[in-house]
Coordinates of N, CA and C in Angstrom, one line a residue:
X17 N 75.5 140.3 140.4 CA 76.0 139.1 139.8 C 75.4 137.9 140.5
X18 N 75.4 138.1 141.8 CA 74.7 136.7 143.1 C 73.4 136.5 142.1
X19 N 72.9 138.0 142.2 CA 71.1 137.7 142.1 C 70.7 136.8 140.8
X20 N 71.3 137.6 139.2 CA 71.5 137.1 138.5 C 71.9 135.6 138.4
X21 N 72.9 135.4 138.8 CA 72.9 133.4 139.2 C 72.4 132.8 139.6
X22 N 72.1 133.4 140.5 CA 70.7 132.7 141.5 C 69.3 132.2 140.4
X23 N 69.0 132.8 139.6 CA 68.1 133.7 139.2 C 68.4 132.1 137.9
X24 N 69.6 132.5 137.3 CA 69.4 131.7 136.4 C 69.9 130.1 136.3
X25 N 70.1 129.7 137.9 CA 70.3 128.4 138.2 C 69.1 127.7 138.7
X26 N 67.6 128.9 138.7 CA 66.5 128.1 139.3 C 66.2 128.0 137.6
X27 N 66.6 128.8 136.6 CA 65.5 128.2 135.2 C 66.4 127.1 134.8
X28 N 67.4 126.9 134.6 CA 68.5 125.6 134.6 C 67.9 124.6 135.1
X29 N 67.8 124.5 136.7 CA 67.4 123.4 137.2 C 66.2 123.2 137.9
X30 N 65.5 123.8 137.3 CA 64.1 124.5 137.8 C 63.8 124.3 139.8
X31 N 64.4 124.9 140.3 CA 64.1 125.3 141.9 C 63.4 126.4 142.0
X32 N 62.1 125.1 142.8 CA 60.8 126.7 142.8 C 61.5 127.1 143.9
X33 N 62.3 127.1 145.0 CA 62.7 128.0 145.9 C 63.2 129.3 145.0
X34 N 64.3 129.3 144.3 CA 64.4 130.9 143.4 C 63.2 131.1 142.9
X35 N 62.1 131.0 142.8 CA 61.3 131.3 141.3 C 60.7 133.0 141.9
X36 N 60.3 133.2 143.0 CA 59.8 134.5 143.2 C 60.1 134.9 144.3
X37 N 60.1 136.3 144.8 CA 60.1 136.6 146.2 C 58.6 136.6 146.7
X38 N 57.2 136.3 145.9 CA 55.8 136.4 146.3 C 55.3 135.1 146.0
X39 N 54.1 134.8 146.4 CA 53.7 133.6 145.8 C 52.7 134.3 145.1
X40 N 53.1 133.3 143.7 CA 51.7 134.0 142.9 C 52.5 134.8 142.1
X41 N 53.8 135.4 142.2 CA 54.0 136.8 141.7 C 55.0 136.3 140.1
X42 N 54.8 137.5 139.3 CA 56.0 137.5 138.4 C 56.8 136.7 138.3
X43 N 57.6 136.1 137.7 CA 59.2 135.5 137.9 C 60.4 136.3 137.2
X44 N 60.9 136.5 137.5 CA 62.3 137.1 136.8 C 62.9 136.2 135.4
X45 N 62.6 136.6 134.2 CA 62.9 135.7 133.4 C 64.4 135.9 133.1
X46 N 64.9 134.8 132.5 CA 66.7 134.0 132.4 C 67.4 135.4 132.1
X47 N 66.4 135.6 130.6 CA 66.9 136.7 129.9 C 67.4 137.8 130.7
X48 N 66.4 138.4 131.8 CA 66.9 140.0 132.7 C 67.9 138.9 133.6
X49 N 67.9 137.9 133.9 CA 69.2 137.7 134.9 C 70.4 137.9 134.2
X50 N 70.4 137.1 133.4 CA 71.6 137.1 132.1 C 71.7 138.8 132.0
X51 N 71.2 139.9 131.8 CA 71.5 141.1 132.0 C 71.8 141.7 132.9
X52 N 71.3 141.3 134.5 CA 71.9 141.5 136.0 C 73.5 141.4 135.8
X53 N 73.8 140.0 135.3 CA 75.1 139.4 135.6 C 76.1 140.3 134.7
X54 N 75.7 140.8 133.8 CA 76.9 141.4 132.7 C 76.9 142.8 133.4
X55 N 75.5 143.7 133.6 CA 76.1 144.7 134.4 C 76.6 144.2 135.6
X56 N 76.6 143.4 136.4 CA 77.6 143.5 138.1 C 78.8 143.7 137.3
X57 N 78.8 142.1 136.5 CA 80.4 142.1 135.8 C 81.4 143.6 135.0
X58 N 79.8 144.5 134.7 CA 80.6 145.7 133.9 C 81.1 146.4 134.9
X59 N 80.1 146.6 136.1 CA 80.4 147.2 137.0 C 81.5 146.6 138.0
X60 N 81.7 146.2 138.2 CA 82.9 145.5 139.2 C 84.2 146.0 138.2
X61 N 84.4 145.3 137.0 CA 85.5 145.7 136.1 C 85.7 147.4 135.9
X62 N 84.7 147.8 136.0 CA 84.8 149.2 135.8 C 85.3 149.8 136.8
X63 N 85.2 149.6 138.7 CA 85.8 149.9 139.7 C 86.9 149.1 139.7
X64 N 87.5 147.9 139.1 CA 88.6 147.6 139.6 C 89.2 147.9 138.5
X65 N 89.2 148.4 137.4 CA 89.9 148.8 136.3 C 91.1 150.0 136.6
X66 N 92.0 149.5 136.2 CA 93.7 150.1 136.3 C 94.1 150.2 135.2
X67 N 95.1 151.1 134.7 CA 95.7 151.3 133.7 C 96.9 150.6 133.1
X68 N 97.1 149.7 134.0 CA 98.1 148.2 133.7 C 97.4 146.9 133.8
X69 N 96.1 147.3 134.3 CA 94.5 145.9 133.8 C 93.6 146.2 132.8
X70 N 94.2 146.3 131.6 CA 93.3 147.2 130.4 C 91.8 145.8 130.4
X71 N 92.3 145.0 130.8 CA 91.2 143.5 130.5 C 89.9 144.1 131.0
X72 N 89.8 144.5 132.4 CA 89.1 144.5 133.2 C 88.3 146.1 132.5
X73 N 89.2 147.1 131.9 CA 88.1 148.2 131.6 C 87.8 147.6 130.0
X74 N 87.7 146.7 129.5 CA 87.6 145.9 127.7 C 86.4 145.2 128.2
X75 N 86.6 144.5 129.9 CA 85.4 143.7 130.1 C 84.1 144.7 130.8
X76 N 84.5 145.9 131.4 CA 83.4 146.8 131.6 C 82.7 147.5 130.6
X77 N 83.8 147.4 129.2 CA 82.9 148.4 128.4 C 81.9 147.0 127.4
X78 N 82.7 146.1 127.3 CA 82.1 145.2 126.6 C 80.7 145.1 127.1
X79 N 80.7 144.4 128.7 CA 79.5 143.5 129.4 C 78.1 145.1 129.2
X80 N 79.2 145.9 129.6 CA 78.1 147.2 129.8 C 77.4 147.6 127.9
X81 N 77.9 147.2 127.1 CA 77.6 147.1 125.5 C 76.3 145.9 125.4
X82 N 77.1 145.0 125.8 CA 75.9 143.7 125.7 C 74.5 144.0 126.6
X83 N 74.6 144.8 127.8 CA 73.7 145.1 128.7 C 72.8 146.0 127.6
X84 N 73.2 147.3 127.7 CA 72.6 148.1 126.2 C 72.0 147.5 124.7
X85 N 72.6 146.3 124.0 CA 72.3 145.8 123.4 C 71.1 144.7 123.5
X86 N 70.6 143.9 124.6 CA 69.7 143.1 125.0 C 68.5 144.2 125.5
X87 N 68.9 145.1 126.1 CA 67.6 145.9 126.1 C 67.2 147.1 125.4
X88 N 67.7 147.2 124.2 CA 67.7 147.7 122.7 C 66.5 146.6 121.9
X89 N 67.1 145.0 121.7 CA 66.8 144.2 121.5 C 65.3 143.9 121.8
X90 N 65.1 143.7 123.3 CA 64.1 143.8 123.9 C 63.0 144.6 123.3
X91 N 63.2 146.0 123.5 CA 62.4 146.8 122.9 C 61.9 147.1 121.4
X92 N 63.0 146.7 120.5 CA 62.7 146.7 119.0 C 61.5 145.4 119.0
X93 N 62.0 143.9 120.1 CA 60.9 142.9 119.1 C 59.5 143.4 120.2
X94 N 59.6 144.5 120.9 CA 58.0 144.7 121.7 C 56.9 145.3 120.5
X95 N 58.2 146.7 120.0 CA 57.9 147.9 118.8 C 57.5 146.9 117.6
X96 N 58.2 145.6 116.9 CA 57.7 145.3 115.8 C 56.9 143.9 115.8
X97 N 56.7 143.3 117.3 CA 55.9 142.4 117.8 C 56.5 141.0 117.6
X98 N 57.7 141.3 117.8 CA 58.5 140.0 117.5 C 58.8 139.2 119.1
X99 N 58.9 138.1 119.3 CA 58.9 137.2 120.4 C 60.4 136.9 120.7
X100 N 61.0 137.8 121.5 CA 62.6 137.6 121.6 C 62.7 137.3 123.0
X101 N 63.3 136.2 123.1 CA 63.8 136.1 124.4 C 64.8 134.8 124.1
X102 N 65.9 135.4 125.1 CA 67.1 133.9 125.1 C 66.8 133.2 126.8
X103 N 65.7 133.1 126.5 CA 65.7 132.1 127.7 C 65.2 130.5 127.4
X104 N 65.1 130.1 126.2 CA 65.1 129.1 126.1 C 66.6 128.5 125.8
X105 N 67.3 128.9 125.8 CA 68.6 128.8 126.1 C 69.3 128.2 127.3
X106 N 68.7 128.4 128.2 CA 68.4 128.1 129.8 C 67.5 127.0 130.3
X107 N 65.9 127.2 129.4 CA 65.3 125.9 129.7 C 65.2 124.7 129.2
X108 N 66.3 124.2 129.2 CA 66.2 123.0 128.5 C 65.9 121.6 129.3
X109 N 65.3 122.2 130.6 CA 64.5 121.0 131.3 C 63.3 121.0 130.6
X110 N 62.3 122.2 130.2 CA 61.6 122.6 129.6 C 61.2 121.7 128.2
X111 N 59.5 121.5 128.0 CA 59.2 120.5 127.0 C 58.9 121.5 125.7
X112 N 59.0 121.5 124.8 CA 58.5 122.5 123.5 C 56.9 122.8 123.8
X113 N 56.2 121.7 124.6 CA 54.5 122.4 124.9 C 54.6 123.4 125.9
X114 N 55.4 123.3 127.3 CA 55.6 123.7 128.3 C 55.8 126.0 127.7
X115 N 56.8 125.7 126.6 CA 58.1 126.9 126.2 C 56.6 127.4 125.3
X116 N 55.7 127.1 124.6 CA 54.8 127.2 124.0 C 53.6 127.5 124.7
X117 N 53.2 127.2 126.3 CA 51.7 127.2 126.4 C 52.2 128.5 127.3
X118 N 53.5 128.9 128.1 CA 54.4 130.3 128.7 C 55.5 130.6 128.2
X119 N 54.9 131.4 126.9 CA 56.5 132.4 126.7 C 56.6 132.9 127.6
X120 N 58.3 133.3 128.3 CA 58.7 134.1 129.0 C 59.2 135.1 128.4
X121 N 59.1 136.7 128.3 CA 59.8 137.7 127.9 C 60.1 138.6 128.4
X122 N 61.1 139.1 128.3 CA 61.5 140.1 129.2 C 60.7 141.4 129.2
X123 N 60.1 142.3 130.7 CA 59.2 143.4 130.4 C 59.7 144.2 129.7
X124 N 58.8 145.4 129.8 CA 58.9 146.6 128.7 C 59.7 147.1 129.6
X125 N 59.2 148.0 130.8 CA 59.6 148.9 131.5 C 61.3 148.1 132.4
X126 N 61.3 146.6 132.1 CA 63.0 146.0 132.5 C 63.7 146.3 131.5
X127 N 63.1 145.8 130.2 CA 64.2 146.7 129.1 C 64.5 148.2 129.0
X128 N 63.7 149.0 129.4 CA 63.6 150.2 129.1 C 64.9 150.5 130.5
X129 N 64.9 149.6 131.5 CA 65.7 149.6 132.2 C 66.9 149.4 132.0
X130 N 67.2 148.3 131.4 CA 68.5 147.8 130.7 C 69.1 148.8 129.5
X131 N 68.5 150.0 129.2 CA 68.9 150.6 127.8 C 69.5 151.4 128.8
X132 N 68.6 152.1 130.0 CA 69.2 153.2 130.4 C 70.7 153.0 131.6
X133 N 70.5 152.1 132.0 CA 71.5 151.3 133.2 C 72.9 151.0 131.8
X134 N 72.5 150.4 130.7 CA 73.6 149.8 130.0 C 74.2 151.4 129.4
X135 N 73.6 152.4 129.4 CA 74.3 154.0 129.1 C 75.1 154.4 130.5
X136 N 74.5 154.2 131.1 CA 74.7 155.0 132.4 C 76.3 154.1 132.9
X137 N 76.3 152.9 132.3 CA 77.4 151.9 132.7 C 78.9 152.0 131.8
X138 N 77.9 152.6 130.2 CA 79.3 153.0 129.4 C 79.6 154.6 129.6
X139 N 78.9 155.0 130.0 CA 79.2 156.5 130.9 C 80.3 156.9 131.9
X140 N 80.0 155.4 132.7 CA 80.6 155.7 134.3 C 81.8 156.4 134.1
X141 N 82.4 157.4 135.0 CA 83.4 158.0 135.3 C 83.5 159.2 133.9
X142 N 82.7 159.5 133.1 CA 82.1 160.8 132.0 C 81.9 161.9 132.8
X143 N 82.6 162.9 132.9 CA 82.0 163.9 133.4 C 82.4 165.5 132.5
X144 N 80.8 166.0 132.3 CA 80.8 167.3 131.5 C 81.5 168.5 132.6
X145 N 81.9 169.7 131.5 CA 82.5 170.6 132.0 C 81.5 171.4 133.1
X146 N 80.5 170.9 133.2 CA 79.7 171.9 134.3 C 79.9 170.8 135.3
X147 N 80.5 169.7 135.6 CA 81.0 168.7 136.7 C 79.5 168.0 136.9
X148 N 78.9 167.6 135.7 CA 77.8 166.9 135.8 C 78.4 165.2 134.9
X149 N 77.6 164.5 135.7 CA 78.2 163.0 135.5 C 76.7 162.6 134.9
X150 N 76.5 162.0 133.1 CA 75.6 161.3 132.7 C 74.8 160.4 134.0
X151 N 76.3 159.4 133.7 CA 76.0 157.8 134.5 C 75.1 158.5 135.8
X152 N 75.2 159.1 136.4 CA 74.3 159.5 138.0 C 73.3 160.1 137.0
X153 N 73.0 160.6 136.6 CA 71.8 161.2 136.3 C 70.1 159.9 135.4
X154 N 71.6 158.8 134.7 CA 70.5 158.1 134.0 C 70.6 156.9 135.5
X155 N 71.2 156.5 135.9 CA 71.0 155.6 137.2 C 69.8 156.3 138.0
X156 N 69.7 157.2 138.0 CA 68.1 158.3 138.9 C 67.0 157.4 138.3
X157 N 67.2 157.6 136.8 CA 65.9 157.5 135.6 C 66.0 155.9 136.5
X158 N 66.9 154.9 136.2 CA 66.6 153.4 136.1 C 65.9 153.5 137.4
X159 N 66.0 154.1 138.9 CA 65.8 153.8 139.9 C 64.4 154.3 139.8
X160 N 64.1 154.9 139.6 CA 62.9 155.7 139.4 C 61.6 154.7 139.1
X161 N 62.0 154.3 138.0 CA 61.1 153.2 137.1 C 61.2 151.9 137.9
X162 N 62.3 151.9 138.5 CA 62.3 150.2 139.8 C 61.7 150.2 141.1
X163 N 61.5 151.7 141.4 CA 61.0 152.3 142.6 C 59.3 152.1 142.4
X164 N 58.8 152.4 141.0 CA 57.2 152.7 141.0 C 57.3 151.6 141.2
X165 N 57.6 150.4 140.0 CA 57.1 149.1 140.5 C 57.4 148.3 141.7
X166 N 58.1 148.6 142.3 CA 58.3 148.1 143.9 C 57.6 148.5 144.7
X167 N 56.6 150.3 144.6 CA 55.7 150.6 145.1 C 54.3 150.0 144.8
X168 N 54.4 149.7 143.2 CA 53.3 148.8 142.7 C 52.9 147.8 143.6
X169 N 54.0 146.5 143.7 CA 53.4 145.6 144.5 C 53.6 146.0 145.9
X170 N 54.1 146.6 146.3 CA 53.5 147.1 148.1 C 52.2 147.6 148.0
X171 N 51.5 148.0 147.1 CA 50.3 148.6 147.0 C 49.7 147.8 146.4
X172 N 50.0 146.9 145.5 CA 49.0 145.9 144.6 C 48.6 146.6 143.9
X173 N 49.2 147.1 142.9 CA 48.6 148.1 141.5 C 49.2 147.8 140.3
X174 N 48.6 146.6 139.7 CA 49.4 146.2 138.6 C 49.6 147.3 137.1
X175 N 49.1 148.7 137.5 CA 49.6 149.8 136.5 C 50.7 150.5 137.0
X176 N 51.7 149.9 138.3 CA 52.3 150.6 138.5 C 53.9 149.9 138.0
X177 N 53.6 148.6 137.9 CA 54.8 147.6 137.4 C 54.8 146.9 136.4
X178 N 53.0 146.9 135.9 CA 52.9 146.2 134.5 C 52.5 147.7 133.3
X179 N 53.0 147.4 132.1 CA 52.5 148.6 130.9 C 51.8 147.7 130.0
X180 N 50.9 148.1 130.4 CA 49.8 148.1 129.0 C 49.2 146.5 129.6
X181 N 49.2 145.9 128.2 CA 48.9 144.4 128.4 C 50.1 143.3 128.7
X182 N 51.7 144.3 128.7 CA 52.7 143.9 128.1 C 53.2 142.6 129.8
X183 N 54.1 142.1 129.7 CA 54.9 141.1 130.6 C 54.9 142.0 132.1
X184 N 54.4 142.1 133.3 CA 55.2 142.7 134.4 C 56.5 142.6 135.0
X185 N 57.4 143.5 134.9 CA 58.1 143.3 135.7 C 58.5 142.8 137.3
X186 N 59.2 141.7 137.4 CA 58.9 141.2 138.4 C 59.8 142.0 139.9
X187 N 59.1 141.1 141.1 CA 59.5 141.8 142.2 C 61.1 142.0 142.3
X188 N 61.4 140.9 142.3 CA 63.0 140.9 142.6 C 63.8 141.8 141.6
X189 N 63.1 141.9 140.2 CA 64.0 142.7 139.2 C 64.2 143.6 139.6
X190 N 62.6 144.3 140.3 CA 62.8 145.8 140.7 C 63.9 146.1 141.2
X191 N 63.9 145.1 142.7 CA 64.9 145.2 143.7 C 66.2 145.1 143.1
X192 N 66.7 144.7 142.3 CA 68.1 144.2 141.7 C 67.9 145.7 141.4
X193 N 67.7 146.3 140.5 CA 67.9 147.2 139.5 C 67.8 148.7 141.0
X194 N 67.0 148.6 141.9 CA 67.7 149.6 142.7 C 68.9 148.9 143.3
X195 N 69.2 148.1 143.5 CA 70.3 147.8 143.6 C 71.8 148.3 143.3
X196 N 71.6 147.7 141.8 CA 72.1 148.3 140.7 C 72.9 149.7 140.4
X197 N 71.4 150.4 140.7 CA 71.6 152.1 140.9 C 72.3 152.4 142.4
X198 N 71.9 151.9 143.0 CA 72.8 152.5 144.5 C 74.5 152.4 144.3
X199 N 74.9 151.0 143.8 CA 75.9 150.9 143.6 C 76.8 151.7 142.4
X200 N 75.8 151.9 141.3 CA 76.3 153.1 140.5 C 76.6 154.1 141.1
X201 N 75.4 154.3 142.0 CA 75.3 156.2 142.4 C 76.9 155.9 143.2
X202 N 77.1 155.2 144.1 CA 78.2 155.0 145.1 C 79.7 155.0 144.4
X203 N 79.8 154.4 143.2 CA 80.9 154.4 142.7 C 81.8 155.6 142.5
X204 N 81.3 156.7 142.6 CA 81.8 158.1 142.5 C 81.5 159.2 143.6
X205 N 81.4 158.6 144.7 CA 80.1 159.8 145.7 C 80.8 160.9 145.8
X206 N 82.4 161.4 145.2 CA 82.6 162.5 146.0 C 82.4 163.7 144.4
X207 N 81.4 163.1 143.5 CA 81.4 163.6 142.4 C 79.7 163.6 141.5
X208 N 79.6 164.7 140.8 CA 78.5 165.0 140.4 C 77.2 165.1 141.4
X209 N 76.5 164.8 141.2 CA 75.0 165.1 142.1 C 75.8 164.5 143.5
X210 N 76.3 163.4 143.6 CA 76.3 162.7 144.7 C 77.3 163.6 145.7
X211 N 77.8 164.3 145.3 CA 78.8 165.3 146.0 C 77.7 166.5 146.7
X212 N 76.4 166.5 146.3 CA 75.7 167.3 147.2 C 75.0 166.2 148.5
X213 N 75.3 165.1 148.4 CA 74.5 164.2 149.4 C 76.1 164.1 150.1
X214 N 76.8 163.4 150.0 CA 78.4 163.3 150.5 C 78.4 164.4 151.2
X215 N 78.7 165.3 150.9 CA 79.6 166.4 151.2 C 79.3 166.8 152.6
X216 N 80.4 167.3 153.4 CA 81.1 167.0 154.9 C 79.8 168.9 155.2
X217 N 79.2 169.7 154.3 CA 78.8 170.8 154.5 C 77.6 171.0 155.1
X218 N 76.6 172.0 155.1 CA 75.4 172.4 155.6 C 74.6 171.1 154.6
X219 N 74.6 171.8 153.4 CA 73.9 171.2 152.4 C 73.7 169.9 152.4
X220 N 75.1 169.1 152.3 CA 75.3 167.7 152.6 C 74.4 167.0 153.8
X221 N 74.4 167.8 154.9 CA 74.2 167.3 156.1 C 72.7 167.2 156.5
X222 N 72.2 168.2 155.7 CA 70.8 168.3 155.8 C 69.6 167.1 154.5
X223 N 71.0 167.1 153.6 CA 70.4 166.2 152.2 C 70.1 164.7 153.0
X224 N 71.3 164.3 154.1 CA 71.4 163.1 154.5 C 70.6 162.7 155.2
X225 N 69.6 164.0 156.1 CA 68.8 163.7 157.1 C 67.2 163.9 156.6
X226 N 67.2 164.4 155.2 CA 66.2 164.6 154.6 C 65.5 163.6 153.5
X227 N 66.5 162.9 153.0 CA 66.5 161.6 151.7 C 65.4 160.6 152.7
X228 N 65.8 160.2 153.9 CA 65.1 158.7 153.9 C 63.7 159.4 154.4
X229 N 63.2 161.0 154.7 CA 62.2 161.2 155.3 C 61.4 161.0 154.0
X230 N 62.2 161.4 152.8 CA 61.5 162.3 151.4 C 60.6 160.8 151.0
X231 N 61.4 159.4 151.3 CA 61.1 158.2 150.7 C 60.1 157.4 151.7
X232 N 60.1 157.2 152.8 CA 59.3 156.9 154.1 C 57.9 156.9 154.5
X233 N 58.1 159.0 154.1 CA 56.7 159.5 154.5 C 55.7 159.6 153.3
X234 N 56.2 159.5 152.4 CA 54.8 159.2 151.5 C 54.2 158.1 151.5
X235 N 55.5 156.9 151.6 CA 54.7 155.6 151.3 C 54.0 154.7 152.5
X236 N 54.3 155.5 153.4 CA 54.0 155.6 155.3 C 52.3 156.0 154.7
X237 N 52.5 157.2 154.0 CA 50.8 157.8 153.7 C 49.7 157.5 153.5
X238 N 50.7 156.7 151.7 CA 50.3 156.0 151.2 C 49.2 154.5 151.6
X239 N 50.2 154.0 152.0 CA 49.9 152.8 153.0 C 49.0 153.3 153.9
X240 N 48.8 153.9 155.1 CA 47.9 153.9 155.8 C 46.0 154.7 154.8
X241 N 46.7 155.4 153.8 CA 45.4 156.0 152.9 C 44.7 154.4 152.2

């Protein structure tokens, strides 16, 4: 929710201090902040949701609806070449040549982000009879796709964060969106996948000491190759 604010108080009042974590790099357009903020909001409502605070589970499923819906959106005007974005909504310091000589649009691979994060969010706390939880399984997928591009620019490989010819996703989105996922994956740890990382057992104890080698040593590799 911070990041998101942050995020859309530099297109409001245009502060190049928010505009990137790189110089030179991507910006995070209004539109993906505006989607940061509804999932924190879905998510927060969704952990503090009680059964005598119906508001707060109406405001998790709602915000987590509108999250799914904007990157639904996203993707239909990529598929039929339509120019969607509500960020001129936000720039209204912005001159009509300025909004005209850089459309801002939200990426492919952040929407594709927001469809699976906005499932994973009306999911949360779903769990099938073989004790498998959706929401952890599609939070993997979102982290997955925020992980390449975050490898992208540690490597400088703009096929690793940009698709096709389309908008790249920018640095900080990545980061939000693992974010995002960690806090998903956390919301339930003594349940579905996350119950084999948790767990007080052999399995557990070896998963805990094995996860940050699995992520480390490649990109350790990587980097020095």
């Amino acid at each position: 929710i911070g990041i998101g604010t942050l995020v859309l108080l530099r297109w409001i009042f245009d502060v190049e201090l928010l505009k990137s974590l790189m110089p030179g790099a991507p910006d995070m357009s209004a539109t993906t902040a505006l989607g940061f903020v509804l999932a924190g909001l879905s998510l927060s409502g969704k952990l503090s949701a009680h059964p005598e605070r119906p508001r707060l589970i109406w405001l998790g499923k709602g915000c987590a609806g509108l999250v799914l819906l904007l990157g639904l959106a996203s993707l239909i005007a990529y598929w039929a070449g339509w120019n969607f974005s509500l960020d001129r909504l936000f720039l209204w310091t912005q001159t009509e040549a300025d909004l005209a000589a850089s459309p801002r649009t939200m990426a492919l691979n952040t929407a594709l982000n927001f469809v699976l994060s906005g499932l994973a969010l009306l999911t949360l706390g779903v769990e099938t009879r073989h004790e498998l939880r959706p929401a952890q399984i599609l939070f993997l997928f979102t982290g997955l796709v925020a992980l390449v591009a975050v490898i992208g620019y540690a490597y400088q490989v703009l096929a690793l964060y940009c698709v096709g010819n389309w908008d790249p996703m920018a640095l900080n989105s990545g980061l939000t969106f693992l974010l995002l996922c960690l806090a998903g994956l956390c919301a339930h740890p003594g349940r579905g996948l996350m119950a084999l990382i948790t767990g007080q057992n052999a399995g557990g104890l070896i998963a805990r000491r094995l996860l940050p080698a699995a992520f480390i040593i490649p990109l350790a590799l990587g980097t020095l190759r």
